[in-house]
Structures are given as structure tokens and as C-alpha cells.
Amino acid sequence: MSFTDLGLAEGIVRAVTEQGYTQPTPIQAQAIPTVLKGGDLLAGAQTGTGKTAGFTLPMLHRLSTGSKPHPNKTSARAIRALVLTPTRELAAQVEENVRAYAKYLPLNSAVIFGGVGINPQIKLLKHGVDILVATPGRLLDHMQQGTVNLDHIEILVLDEADRMLDMGFIRDIRKVLAALPPKRQNLLFSATFSDDIKALADGLLDSPATIEVARRNSTVEVIDQKIHPVDRDRKHPLLAHLIKTNNWSQVLVFTRTKHGANRLVEQLGKDGISGMAIHGNKSQSARTKALSEFKDGTLQVLVATDIAARGIDIDQLPHVVNYDLPNVPEDYVHRIGRTGRAGATGEAVSLVCVDELNMLKDIEKLIKRKLPSEVIAGFEPDLNAKPQPIQLRSHGHGGGGRRPQQGNRANPGKPGGQPARPGSGKPPAPATGRSAAQHRSGGRGR
Ligand code: AMP
């Protein structure tokens, strides 16, 4: 099947072909015809499946071929499609894709997110935008300042809706929804379907078509995964050893905390390995710089925390290293999904110390397979070492660990669940408002 067979306009097919894509991915083959029909959609797809083009291409087709006259003939054009994403990086990447695919169409796009000045965004919006990609917090800021008009939205996309809820954006999303015209097409993309997502979908979507493509954790066969058992204080020399002996030139490394990420970059620097960290405490410009230097190969190692890495799109990233195992087993799948994308092969290596054996068990349960283990000569772990509690927060920095590991133990089967308050018999009060979300996530998305 080709993109033309799916019924997309010639200009869109031309732009897609220029990107080097000849065949739609499974999510695209299913989502494109469904969205073209104009109804609502509930799609289960993770990053790496080609979901962005899955909603962008039919959205562009509908906007460019729709008979609807321009609502504002005299003043600036009105925003007709809104895409909400959880993180700044994802917003930037989605808008980059929209721009590339809309190359031959008379449609323009803009991206707005927090962490950067609001004035250039106000200027852009004033100038007129057809497709707006935004993170919820900054969009709300614009709404409150009256610098964005959402009265003419025809298509709404919630991308990575599960992540937006995880990050505490539900109130912001509801405020945005309340400001949209009631008659519109709604597309909700989510990697997982928790009760919260189902509740959001129930309230938002009108008789949606539902599609689900194989989860990454059932399609990760192209990724060569293994663990290296090692003592907790030998992880850094082991990583340096692996990078040097294998000549890894582009490796994405995950740490549990922001502090851990910074410290690792420093240590690698002493070994002559160039690295930079991206996490919520870094300015947007530092993150953008790190990402672009990593992408163009100037930077050998990018060290990231889970949320910062969400949605990073690097074609053919060969190596992912879990320096620390993630607190939430699903994050393992998201992390290794950075490699082996769209058919390329990749390698994901996890450095596992005795403290993390429960996490490893949870991950193996989720991906339904045992990860092969290889002890590296010279880094044999002490078999008598006793596990220590895992440090989930950076020292005095307000945290990097999003959810307590005890939650997993207290609520087996509920990955990442918050632990009950001792003696209360109740779950803890939900994090309210954006400040709690920002605290957990390092202020992402604004
Ligand atoms: P996404 O799931 O949207 O983050 O996309 C994952 C990766 O697949 C990105 O690097 C895209 O550029 C790439 N991609 C998207 N559509 C296709 C396609 N039809 N064929 C090959 N690669 C694609």
C-alpha cells in the first residue's frame, strides 16, 4: 500500500516521499483513512510507530481540501487545528513534522511551549497560524492573556495523552477543552489505556473509531537487549569501558535523577568522553543545544532523565544505556524505543546493581521475557553485596524520581502506583494543580 492509495492529496504525498517514506506504517495505514472520514479517533500507539504522521497527514489533507471558507478574511488567519503534547521536545518535533509535510500546502504552523520568552510567540500568533502545536501550560498562559484565539478549531489532537495525565496536566487540558468550539474532530493518541485515559476519552470523543497497533514491548525484537550486572559504585567505570572498547559514537544514557545525570556527565568528561545532560533543570536553550549537537554527532553521549527524553526523535540511534533502571517498568520500553526505530536495529544495555533486582523483575514481567545477562570481565559484581534503598530524588534538588519505587512494592501489579499513607487506609491525595506536576516533572511543558 502507498500513501496515494490512502487518499492523501498529491502535495502531501510528495512531501512524505521527500522524507524518504514510501510505505505507511501500520498505525498510518489505519489512522489515515479513519481521520480522513472526519470522525473522532482513539488510537493506541507509542512513539516510534509513526503516529505523528498518522495524525498529521490526514489533518493536513482535511485542512487543505476542506470547503470551509477562511473564517477571518480580513484579519489574520485563524487557528484551525490544535495539537497538544506533554513536553516541549515533543511539541517541537511534532511541529517540525507538520512543517515538513505541509511544505507544498498553503498552510502554516507554529509551536508554543514554556521555558522560552512569550513575546515572540505572541507575535507569531498575531501574524496568523493554521496549525498550532502546544504544551498545555503555555497555551493556558496565552489563553489567560487573550493572545490566542481558539474559536475556529476544527481538529484537536491530544498526543501522548497518557503522559499528559501522568504529568498532571488534566486540569489544564480540561480548561483548554472548555474554550474550544463544540463541533470539531477529536483525535486522542495514547500509549496506554488507564482508567483516567478512558474517562478522558469518554468525555471528549464522540463515537470514536478505535485502533491499536502492537505495543513497542511486543515489537522490540529488533532491539538487542541485555543487562550487565555490576556493583552500584562501578557503574561509571563500566560505562566508560563499554563506550571506549565498543567505540560507541552516539549513545543515549538514562539516569534516574537530574543530579545523577549531571554527575555522570562530569565523570565521563574526566575520561575524555564528551557528554551533556538534558533534564527539567536545564534551560530550554541548553536542552536544544545538547540535542542538536547529539543529533549531528558532535556530542558522543547524551545523558537524560525519563521525562526529558520523552519523544526525542533520533533516526537510527544505535545505543541506549540504562545507567539506572527506571522506577516505572513502562519507562523501560519507552527508553529502549529510542533505538531500533522504524525497522533499524539497535542495542539497549542496562547496568544493573543489586539494589535494582526488583525493578528488573518488574520489567521482565512487563516485556514477558528474561533479559540475557552478561558479566563484563573486570566488573564482576560482589555476590555478597546487600541491596540498599534506592535514592529516588536528587540531593536537595527537589527530585528527579517521579514515582516512588515503594509504590510498586506496595501495589504489585500497579506499576508506579503511589504508596498508601501508613495507617490512613486511603491512597494519598492526588497531586493538584500545575505546581505539583511541575515539581514532579521539573516544570516541563510550560
Ligand atoms: P513517531 O512514532 O511519529 O515518533 O515516528 C517514529 C519514526 O518513524 C520517526 O523517526 C519518523 O520519521 C519515522 N517514520 C514515520 N513514518 C514513517 C514511514 N512511513 N516509513 C518510515 N519511517 C517513518
Short mmCIF file of C-alpha atoms and ligand atoms in Angstrom, two decimals:
data_model
loop_
_atom_site.label_atom_id
_atom_site.label_comp_id
_atom_site.label_asym_id
_atom_site.label_seq_id
_atom_site.Cartn_x
_atom_site.Cartn_y
_atom_site.Cartn_z
CA MET A 1 0.00 0.00 0.00
CA SER A 2 1.20 3.53 -0.77
CA PHE A 3 0.35 6.94 0.68
CA THR A 4 -1.55 7.75 -2.54
CA ASP A 5 -3.72 4.65 -2.03
CA LEU A 6 -4.74 6.07 1.32
CA GLY A 7 -6.36 9.02 -0.42
CA LEU A 8 -3.94 11.78 0.53
CA ALA A 9 -3.54 14.88 -1.62
CA GLU A 10 -0.68 14.93 -4.10
CA GLY A 11 1.24 17.69 -2.30
CA ILE A 12 1.20 15.71 0.92
CA VAL A 13 2.37 12.51 -0.76
CA ARG A 14 5.18 14.46 -2.43
CA ALA A 15 6.33 15.88 0.91
CA VAL A 16 6.20 12.47 2.59
CA THR A 17 8.14 10.88 -0.25
CA GLU A 18 10.79 13.56 0.14
CA GLN A 19 11.17 12.45 3.74
CA GLY A 20 12.10 9.05 2.33
CA TYR A 21 8.96 7.22 3.38
CA THR A 22 7.40 5.00 0.76
CA GLN A 23 5.15 2.74 2.79
CA PRO A 24 2.76 3.76 5.55
CA THR A 25 3.49 2.17 8.92
CA PRO A 26 0.66 0.08 10.44
CA ILE A 27 -0.66 2.97 12.54
CA GLN A 28 -0.62 5.24 9.50
CA ALA A 29 -2.40 2.67 7.33
CA GLN A 30 -5.19 2.51 9.89
CA ALA A 31 -5.35 6.08 11.17
CA ILE A 32 -5.14 7.97 7.89
CA PRO A 33 -8.35 6.68 6.23
CA THR A 34 -10.19 6.93 9.54
CA VAL A 35 -9.21 10.54 10.18
CA LEU A 36 -9.93 11.48 6.55
CA LYS A 37 -13.55 10.45 7.13
CA GLY A 38 -13.83 13.20 9.72
CA GLY A 39 -14.87 11.23 12.80
CA ASP A 40 -13.24 11.05 16.20
CA LEU A 41 -10.41 8.61 16.86
CA LEU A 42 -8.99 6.81 19.85
CA ALA A 43 -5.58 5.42 18.91
CA GLY A 44 -3.26 3.24 20.92
CA ALA A 45 0.24 3.83 19.65
CA GLN A 46 3.59 4.52 21.17
CA THR A 47 6.29 6.80 19.97
CA GLY A 48 8.35 5.11 17.28
CA THR A 49 5.35 3.71 15.43
CA GLY A 50 4.99 6.65 13.04
CA LYS A 51 1.98 8.03 14.91
CA THR A 52 2.88 11.66 14.27
CA ALA A 53 2.45 11.31 10.52
CA GLY A 54 -0.58 9.13 11.33
CA PHE A 55 -2.49 12.15 12.57
CA THR A 56 -0.63 14.95 10.78
CA LEU A 57 -1.08 13.76 7.19
CA PRO A 58 -4.88 13.35 7.23
CA MET A 59 -5.21 16.52 9.31
CA LEU A 60 -3.33 18.48 6.63
CA HIS A 61 -5.42 16.85 3.92
CA ARG A 62 -8.66 17.87 5.61
CA LEU A 63 -7.48 21.41 6.29
CA SER A 64 -6.21 21.92 2.77
CA THR A 65 -9.14 20.42 0.90
CA GLY A 66 -11.97 21.42 3.20
CA SER A 67 -14.52 23.68 1.54
CA LYS A 68 -14.80 25.78 4.65
CA PRO A 69 -14.08 29.42 3.81
CA HIS A 70 -11.43 31.15 5.81
CA PRO A 71 -13.18 32.46 8.90
CA ASN A 72 -11.19 35.66 9.04
CA LYS A 73 -10.89 37.01 5.54
CA THR A 74 -9.72 40.42 6.57
CA SER A 75 -7.67 39.82 9.70
CA ALA A 76 -5.00 37.21 10.33
CA ARG A 77 -5.84 33.59 9.64
CA ALA A 78 -7.47 31.65 12.45
CA ILE A 79 -6.09 28.55 14.13
CA ARG A 80 -7.93 25.54 12.69
CA ALA A 81 -6.03 22.64 14.24
CA LEU A 82 -4.56 22.31 17.71
CA VAL A 83 -2.12 19.59 18.77
CA LEU A 84 -1.38 19.27 22.50
CA THR A 85 1.73 17.39 23.62
CA PRO A 86 3.16 16.71 27.09
CA THR A 87 6.69 18.01 26.59
CA ARG A 88 8.49 20.84 24.86
CA GLU A 89 10.71 18.50 22.89
CA LEU A 90 7.76 16.56 21.57
CA ALA A 91 5.92 19.76 20.69
CA ALA A 92 8.95 21.00 18.75
CA GLN A 93 9.31 17.70 16.93
CA VAL A 94 5.66 17.41 16.03
CA GLU A 95 5.67 20.94 14.63
CA GLU A 96 8.83 20.19 12.67
CA ASN A 97 6.98 17.24 11.12
CA VAL A 98 3.88 19.33 10.41
CA ARG A 99 6.06 21.90 8.69
CA ALA A 100 7.82 19.28 6.57
CA TYR A 101 4.60 17.58 5.50
CA ALA A 102 2.83 20.89 4.81
CA LYS A 103 5.70 22.07 2.59
CA TYR A 104 3.57 22.13 -0.57
CA LEU A 105 0.35 23.32 1.07
CA PRO A 106 -0.84 26.84 1.77
CA LEU A 107 -0.93 26.11 5.49
CA ASN A 108 1.38 27.32 8.18
CA SER A 109 2.15 26.16 11.69
CA ALA A 110 3.67 27.36 14.95
CA VAL A 111 4.79 25.80 18.20
CA ILE A 112 4.41 27.30 21.65
CA PHE A 113 5.84 25.95 24.89
CA GLY A 114 7.16 27.22 28.19
CA GLY A 115 10.72 27.89 29.24
CA VAL A 116 11.23 30.45 26.49
CA GLY A 117 10.03 34.04 26.08
CA ILE A 118 6.33 34.51 25.43
CA ASN A 119 6.61 37.65 23.28
CA PRO A 120 7.91 36.02 20.07
CA GLN A 121 5.04 33.54 20.42
CA ILE A 122 2.52 36.35 20.75
CA LYS A 123 3.93 37.88 17.56
CA LEU A 124 3.64 34.57 15.70
CA LEU A 125 0.07 34.07 16.84
CA LYS A 126 -0.84 37.61 15.82
CA HIS A 127 0.61 37.01 12.43
CA GLY A 128 -1.78 34.10 11.88
CA VAL A 129 -1.37 30.36 12.23
CA ASP A 130 -3.38 27.44 10.79
CA ILE A 131 -1.95 24.66 12.90
CA LEU A 132 -0.80 25.25 16.46
CA VAL A 133 1.27 22.72 18.40
CA ALA A 134 1.46 23.49 22.11
CA THR A 135 2.14 22.22 25.58
CA PRO A 136 -0.88 22.75 27.85
CA GLY A 137 0.64 25.12 30.42
CA ARG A 138 1.93 27.73 28.00
CA LEU A 139 -1.24 27.52 25.91
CA LEU A 140 -3.22 28.38 29.04
CA ASP A 141 -0.93 31.34 29.67
CA HIS A 142 -1.79 32.63 26.19
CA MET A 143 -5.47 31.98 26.75
CA GLN A 144 -5.38 33.92 30.01
CA GLN A 145 -3.58 36.80 28.35
CA GLY A 146 -6.00 36.76 25.45
CA THR A 147 -3.18 36.25 22.96
CA VAL A 148 -4.59 33.11 21.37
CA ASN A 149 -7.99 32.58 19.80
CA LEU A 150 -9.28 29.01 19.71
CA ASP A 151 -12.76 29.82 18.38
CA HIS A 152 -12.14 28.30 14.96
CA ILE A 153 -10.56 24.97 15.92
CA GLU A 154 -11.81 22.20 13.65
CA ILE A 155 -9.41 19.44 14.70
CA LEU A 156 -7.97 18.73 18.14
CA VAL A 157 -5.19 16.20 18.71
CA LEU A 158 -4.11 15.03 22.15
CA ASP A 159 -0.74 13.40 21.57
CA GLU A 160 0.69 11.08 24.24
CA ALA A 161 -2.37 11.73 26.34
CA ASP A 162 -1.25 9.24 28.99
CA ARG A 163 1.92 11.24 29.54
CA MET A 164 -0.02 14.46 29.83
CA LEU A 165 -2.13 12.92 32.57
CA ASP A 166 0.97 11.43 34.25
CA MET A 167 2.46 14.90 34.32
CA GLY A 168 -0.59 16.37 36.00
CA PHE A 169 -1.94 18.33 33.02
CA ILE A 170 -5.53 17.12 33.29
CA ARG A 171 -6.86 20.40 34.72
CA ASP A 172 -5.07 22.42 32.08
CA ILE A 173 -6.42 20.13 29.36
CA ARG A 174 -9.95 20.49 30.66
CA LYS A 175 -9.63 24.28 30.65
CA VAL A 176 -8.42 24.18 27.05
CA LEU A 177 -11.24 21.84 26.03
CA ALA A 178 -13.78 24.18 27.59
CA ALA A 179 -12.53 27.00 25.36
CA LEU A 180 -12.89 25.07 22.09
CA PRO A 181 -15.91 25.17 19.79
CA PRO A 182 -18.08 22.10 20.47
CA LYS A 183 -18.24 20.94 16.85
CA ARG A 184 -14.83 19.59 15.95
CA GLN A 185 -12.90 16.41 15.21
CA ASN A 186 -11.02 14.94 18.18
CA LEU A 187 -8.06 12.57 17.93
CA LEU A 188 -6.63 11.04 21.07
CA PHE A 189 -3.33 9.17 20.94
CA SER A 190 -2.08 7.29 23.96
CA ALA A 191 0.43 4.51 24.54
CA THR A 192 -1.57 3.09 27.44
CA PHE A 193 -5.23 3.00 28.44
CA SER A 194 -5.61 3.59 32.14
CA ASP A 195 -8.99 4.33 33.70
CA ASP A 196 -8.08 8.03 33.62
CA ILE A 197 -7.48 7.92 29.88
CA LYS A 198 -10.74 6.05 29.36
CA ALA A 199 -12.57 8.69 31.39
CA LEU A 200 -10.96 11.48 29.37
CA ALA A 201 -11.80 9.70 26.10
CA ASP A 202 -15.41 9.09 27.20
CA GLY A 203 -15.96 12.77 27.85
CA LEU A 204 -14.10 14.00 24.81
CA LEU A 205 -14.73 11.64 21.92
CA ASP A 206 -17.95 11.18 20.01
CA SER A 207 -18.45 7.58 18.79
CA PRO A 208 -14.73 7.25 18.07
CA ALA A 209 -13.12 4.72 15.79
CA THR A 210 -10.56 2.84 17.82
CA ILE A 211 -7.30 1.49 16.54
CA GLU A 212 -4.38 -0.03 18.33
CA VAL A 213 -1.08 -1.08 16.90
CA ALA A 214 1.25 -3.55 18.51
CA ARG A 215 2.84 -2.06 21.56
CA ARG A 216 6.52 -1.48 21.40
CA ASN A 217 7.01 -4.07 24.07
CA SER A 218 5.77 -6.73 21.70
CA THR A 219 7.74 -5.42 18.73
CA VAL A 220 11.09 -4.79 20.34
CA GLU A 221 12.63 -7.84 18.72
CA VAL A 222 14.75 -5.60 16.52
CA ILE A 223 16.42 -4.25 19.63
CA ASP A 224 19.20 -6.32 21.06
CA GLN A 225 18.72 -6.08 24.82
CA LYS A 226 20.95 -7.25 27.62
CA ILE A 227 21.92 -6.46 31.17
CA HIS A 228 25.36 -6.14 32.71
CA PRO A 229 25.32 -6.95 36.43
CA VAL A 230 27.70 -4.59 38.23
CA ASP A 231 28.27 -3.07 41.67
CA ARG A 232 26.49 0.22 42.26
CA ASP A 233 29.73 2.21 42.57
CA ARG A 234 31.29 0.60 39.49
CA LYS A 235 28.64 1.69 37.00
CA HIS A 236 30.50 4.75 35.83
CA PRO A 237 33.82 2.98 35.05
CA LEU A 238 31.84 0.20 33.37
CA LEU A 239 30.01 2.68 31.15
CA ALA A 240 33.27 4.42 30.20
CA HIS A 241 34.78 1.00 29.45
CA LEU A 242 31.83 -0.01 27.23
CA ILE A 243 31.87 3.28 25.31
CA LYS A 244 35.61 3.07 24.71
CA THR A 245 36.02 -0.61 23.93
CA ASN A 246 33.00 -0.72 21.64
CA ASN A 247 33.75 2.64 20.03
CA TRP A 248 30.20 3.86 20.59
CA SER A 249 29.90 7.19 18.88
CA GLN A 250 26.30 8.10 19.72
CA VAL A 251 24.83 6.80 22.94
CA LEU A 252 21.79 7.93 24.88
CA VAL A 253 22.17 7.21 28.61
CA PHE A 254 19.31 7.27 31.10
CA THR A 255 19.74 8.14 34.74
CA ARG A 256 17.15 8.18 37.47
CA THR A 257 17.80 11.70 38.75
CA LYS A 258 18.89 15.08 37.43
CA HIS A 259 21.73 15.12 39.91
CA GLY A 260 22.82 11.67 38.71
CA ALA A 261 22.77 12.92 35.11
CA ASN A 262 24.96 15.93 35.93
CA ARG A 263 27.41 13.86 37.95
CA LEU A 264 27.75 11.26 35.22
CA VAL A 265 28.48 13.91 32.58
CA GLU A 266 31.23 15.27 34.81
CA GLN A 267 32.73 11.83 35.39
CA LEU A 268 32.65 10.94 31.70
CA GLY A 269 34.34 14.26 30.92
CA LYS A 270 37.26 13.19 33.10
CA ASP A 271 37.52 10.06 30.95
CA GLY A 272 37.69 12.18 27.80
CA ILE A 273 34.14 11.30 26.74
CA SER A 274 32.04 14.29 25.65
CA GLY A 275 28.59 14.35 27.14
CA MET A 276 25.78 16.69 28.07
CA ALA A 277 22.76 16.27 30.29
CA ILE A 278 19.17 17.14 29.49
CA HIS A 279 16.61 17.35 32.25
CA GLY A 280 14.00 19.65 33.67
CA ASN A 281 16.50 21.92 35.46
CA LYS A 282 18.28 22.79 32.23
CA SER A 283 17.17 25.83 30.30
CA GLN A 284 15.35 25.26 27.06
CA SER A 285 18.29 26.63 25.08
CA ALA A 286 20.73 24.26 26.83
CA ARG A 287 18.46 21.33 26.04
CA THR A 288 18.04 22.33 22.42
CA LYS A 289 21.80 22.76 22.06
CA ALA A 290 22.54 19.38 23.64
CA LEU A 291 20.01 17.66 21.43
CA SER A 292 21.22 19.23 18.20
CA GLU A 293 24.90 18.53 18.98
CA PHE A 294 23.99 14.96 19.81
CA LYS A 295 22.00 14.58 16.61
CA ASP A 296 24.75 15.95 14.41
CA GLY A 297 27.36 13.72 16.07
CA THR A 298 29.42 16.46 17.81
CA LEU A 299 28.37 15.10 21.17
CA GLN A 300 29.11 11.46 21.92
CA VAL A 301 26.87 10.95 24.92
CA LEU A 302 23.53 12.46 25.86
CA VAL A 303 22.51 11.79 29.45
CA ALA A 304 18.81 12.18 30.11
CA THR A 305 16.14 11.65 32.70
CA ASP A 306 12.97 9.91 31.56
CA ILE A 307 10.72 12.88 31.09
CA ALA A 308 13.36 14.96 29.34
CA ALA A 309 13.93 12.17 26.84
CA ARG A 310 10.28 11.62 26.10
CA GLY A 311 9.62 11.99 22.42
CA ILE A 312 13.23 12.56 21.43
CA ASP A 313 13.32 11.52 17.83
CA ILE A 314 16.71 10.47 16.58
CA ASP A 315 16.77 8.33 13.50
CA GLN A 316 18.84 5.20 13.80
CA LEU A 317 20.09 5.82 17.31
CA PRO A 318 22.33 2.78 17.75
CA HIS A 319 22.83 2.59 21.53
CA VAL A 320 20.69 3.20 24.57
CA VAL A 321 22.12 2.59 28.04
CA ASN A 322 20.04 2.33 31.18
CA TYR A 323 22.60 3.56 33.66
CA ASP A 324 19.85 3.25 36.26
CA LEU A 325 16.79 1.13 35.69
CA PRO A 326 13.61 3.21 35.54
CA ASN A 327 11.25 3.38 38.52
CA VAL A 328 8.30 2.54 36.31
CA PRO A 329 8.66 -0.58 34.15
CA GLU A 330 6.81 1.01 31.19
CA ASP A 331 9.57 3.61 31.02
CA TYR A 332 12.00 0.83 30.12
CA VAL A 333 10.01 0.24 26.95
CA HIS A 334 9.86 3.96 26.19
CA ARG A 335 13.59 4.28 26.74
CA ILE A 336 14.66 1.43 24.53
CA GLY A 337 12.11 2.59 21.95
CA ARG A 338 14.59 5.40 21.19
CA THR A 339 16.68 2.85 19.33
CA GLY A 340 15.75 0.35 16.63
CA ARG A 341 13.14 2.73 15.20
CA ALA A 342 11.24 2.20 12.01
CA GLY A 343 12.98 -1.07 11.25
CA ALA A 344 16.57 -0.12 12.14
CA THR A 345 18.37 -2.39 14.57
CA GLY A 346 19.60 -1.08 17.87
CA GLU A 347 21.15 -2.12 21.13
CA ALA A 348 19.87 -1.45 24.63
CA VAL A 349 22.12 -2.20 27.56
CA SER A 350 21.15 -1.96 31.24
CA LEU A 351 23.67 -1.66 34.07
CA VAL A 352 22.01 -3.42 36.96
CA CYS A 353 23.20 -3.43 40.56
CA VAL A 354 21.87 -5.46 43.45
CA ASP A 355 19.54 -2.64 44.53
CA GLU A 356 17.61 -2.87 41.27
CA LEU A 357 16.76 -6.55 41.10
CA ASN A 358 13.08 -5.93 41.92
CA MET A 359 12.86 -3.33 39.18
CA LEU A 360 14.43 -5.78 36.76
CA LYS A 361 11.84 -8.39 37.70
CA ASP A 362 9.01 -5.91 37.05
CA ILE A 363 10.46 -5.03 33.66
CA GLU A 364 10.89 -8.67 32.65
CA LYS A 365 7.31 -9.32 33.67
CA LEU A 366 6.08 -6.45 31.52
CA ILE A 367 8.04 -7.39 28.41
CA LYS A 368 7.35 -11.07 29.04
CA ARG A 369 10.90 -12.19 28.63
CA LYS A 370 14.06 -12.64 30.62
CA LEU A 371 16.82 -10.29 29.60
CA PRO A 372 20.11 -12.00 28.84
CA SER A 373 22.78 -11.19 31.35
CA GLU A 374 26.47 -10.73 30.63
CA VAL A 375 29.09 -10.01 33.26
CA ILE A 376 31.91 -7.90 31.85
CA ALA A 377 35.39 -9.10 32.82
CA GLY A 378 36.90 -6.79 35.41
CA PHE A 379 33.46 -5.58 36.53
CA GLU A 380 32.17 -8.72 38.25
CA PRO A 381 29.67 -7.77 40.94
CA ASP A 382 30.21 -8.68 44.58
CA LEU A 383 27.80 -11.59 45.06
CA ASN A 384 27.56 -10.91 48.79
CA ALA A 385 26.55 -7.26 48.38
CA LYS A 386 23.37 -6.29 50.23
CA PRO A 387 20.70 -4.23 48.48
CA GLN A 388 20.28 -0.64 49.65
CA PRO A 389 17.20 1.52 49.30
CA ILE A 390 17.17 3.42 46.04
CA GLN A 391 17.70 7.16 46.10
CA LEU A 392 14.80 8.46 44.06
CA ARG A 393 15.43 12.15 44.48
CA SER A 394 18.38 14.34 43.70
CA HIS A 395 20.08 15.66 46.82
CA GLY A 396 18.26 18.82 47.78
CA HIS A 397 17.15 19.50 44.23
CA GLY A 398 13.50 18.68 44.52
CA GLY A 399 13.71 15.43 42.78
CA GLY A 400 14.12 13.53 39.61
CA GLY A 401 12.33 10.36 40.63
CA ARG A 402 8.72 10.76 39.64
CA ARG A 403 7.15 7.91 41.48
CA PRO A 404 8.38 6.06 44.49
CA GLN A 405 9.61 2.53 43.97
CA GLN A 406 7.85 1.50 47.15
CA GLY A 407 4.67 2.14 45.19
CA ASN A 408 5.47 -0.83 43.02
CA ARG A 409 6.04 -2.98 46.02
CA ALA A 410 3.03 -1.71 47.93
CA ASN A 411 0.78 -2.18 44.92
CA PRO A 412 2.15 -5.08 42.95
CA GLY A 413 0.54 -5.08 39.55
CA LYS A 414 0.07 -1.34 39.69
CA PRO A 415 3.29 -0.07 38.27
CA GLY A 416 4.20 3.28 39.61
CA GLY A 417 1.27 3.42 41.97
CA GLN A 418 1.71 5.80 44.86
CA PRO A 419 2.10 4.10 48.20
CA ALA A 420 -0.79 4.35 50.58
CA ARG A 421 -0.24 6.61 53.57
CA PRO A 422 0.57 4.43 56.54
CA GLY A 423 -2.49 3.86 58.64
CA SER A 424 -4.77 6.01 56.51
CA GLY A 425 -6.18 3.11 54.54
CA LYS A 426 -6.55 5.56 51.66
CA PRO A 427 -4.46 6.45 48.68
CA PRO A 428 -2.60 9.73 49.06
CA ALA A 429 -4.32 12.89 47.95
CA PRO A 430 -3.82 13.35 44.22
CA ALA A 431 -1.30 15.94 43.18
CA THR A 432 -3.28 19.04 42.45
CA GLY A 433 -2.65 21.83 40.05
CA ARG A 434 0.31 22.53 37.94
CA SER A 435 2.72 23.26 40.73
CA ALA A 436 2.64 19.65 41.85
CA ALA A 437 3.06 18.48 38.31
CA GLN A 438 5.89 20.89 37.80
CA HIS A 439 7.53 19.73 40.96
CA ARG A 440 7.37 16.14 39.83
CA SER A 441 8.37 16.78 36.30
CA GLY A 442 10.75 19.67 36.65
CA GLY A 443 8.33 22.22 35.26
CA ARG A 444 8.09 20.55 31.90
CA GLY A 445 5.77 21.72 29.25
CA ARG A 446 5.41 25.32 30.25
P1 AMP B 1 6.77 8.71 15.61
O1 AMP B 1 6.14 7.46 16.15
O2 AMP B 1 5.78 9.62 14.98
O3 AMP B 1 7.63 9.38 16.66
O4 AMP B 1 7.77 8.29 14.39
C1 AMP B 1 8.83 7.41 14.59
C2 AMP B 1 9.88 7.49 13.50
O5 AMP B 1 9.43 6.86 12.31
C3 AMP B 1 10.26 8.88 13.09
O6 AMP B 1 11.67 8.91 13.03
C4 AMP B 1 9.66 9.08 11.74
O7 AMP B 1 10.42 9.99 10.99
C5 AMP B 1 9.68 7.68 11.18
N1 AMP B 1 8.59 7.40 10.21
C6 AMP B 1 7.34 7.92 10.22
N2 AMP B 1 6.60 7.41 9.21
C7 AMP B 1 7.40 6.54 8.53
C8 AMP B 1 7.21 5.70 7.40
N3 AMP B 1 6.04 5.63 6.75
N4 AMP B 1 8.25 4.96 6.99
C9 AMP B 1 9.43 5.00 7.64
N5 AMP B 1 9.68 5.77 8.73
C10 AMP B 1 8.68 6.54 9.18
#
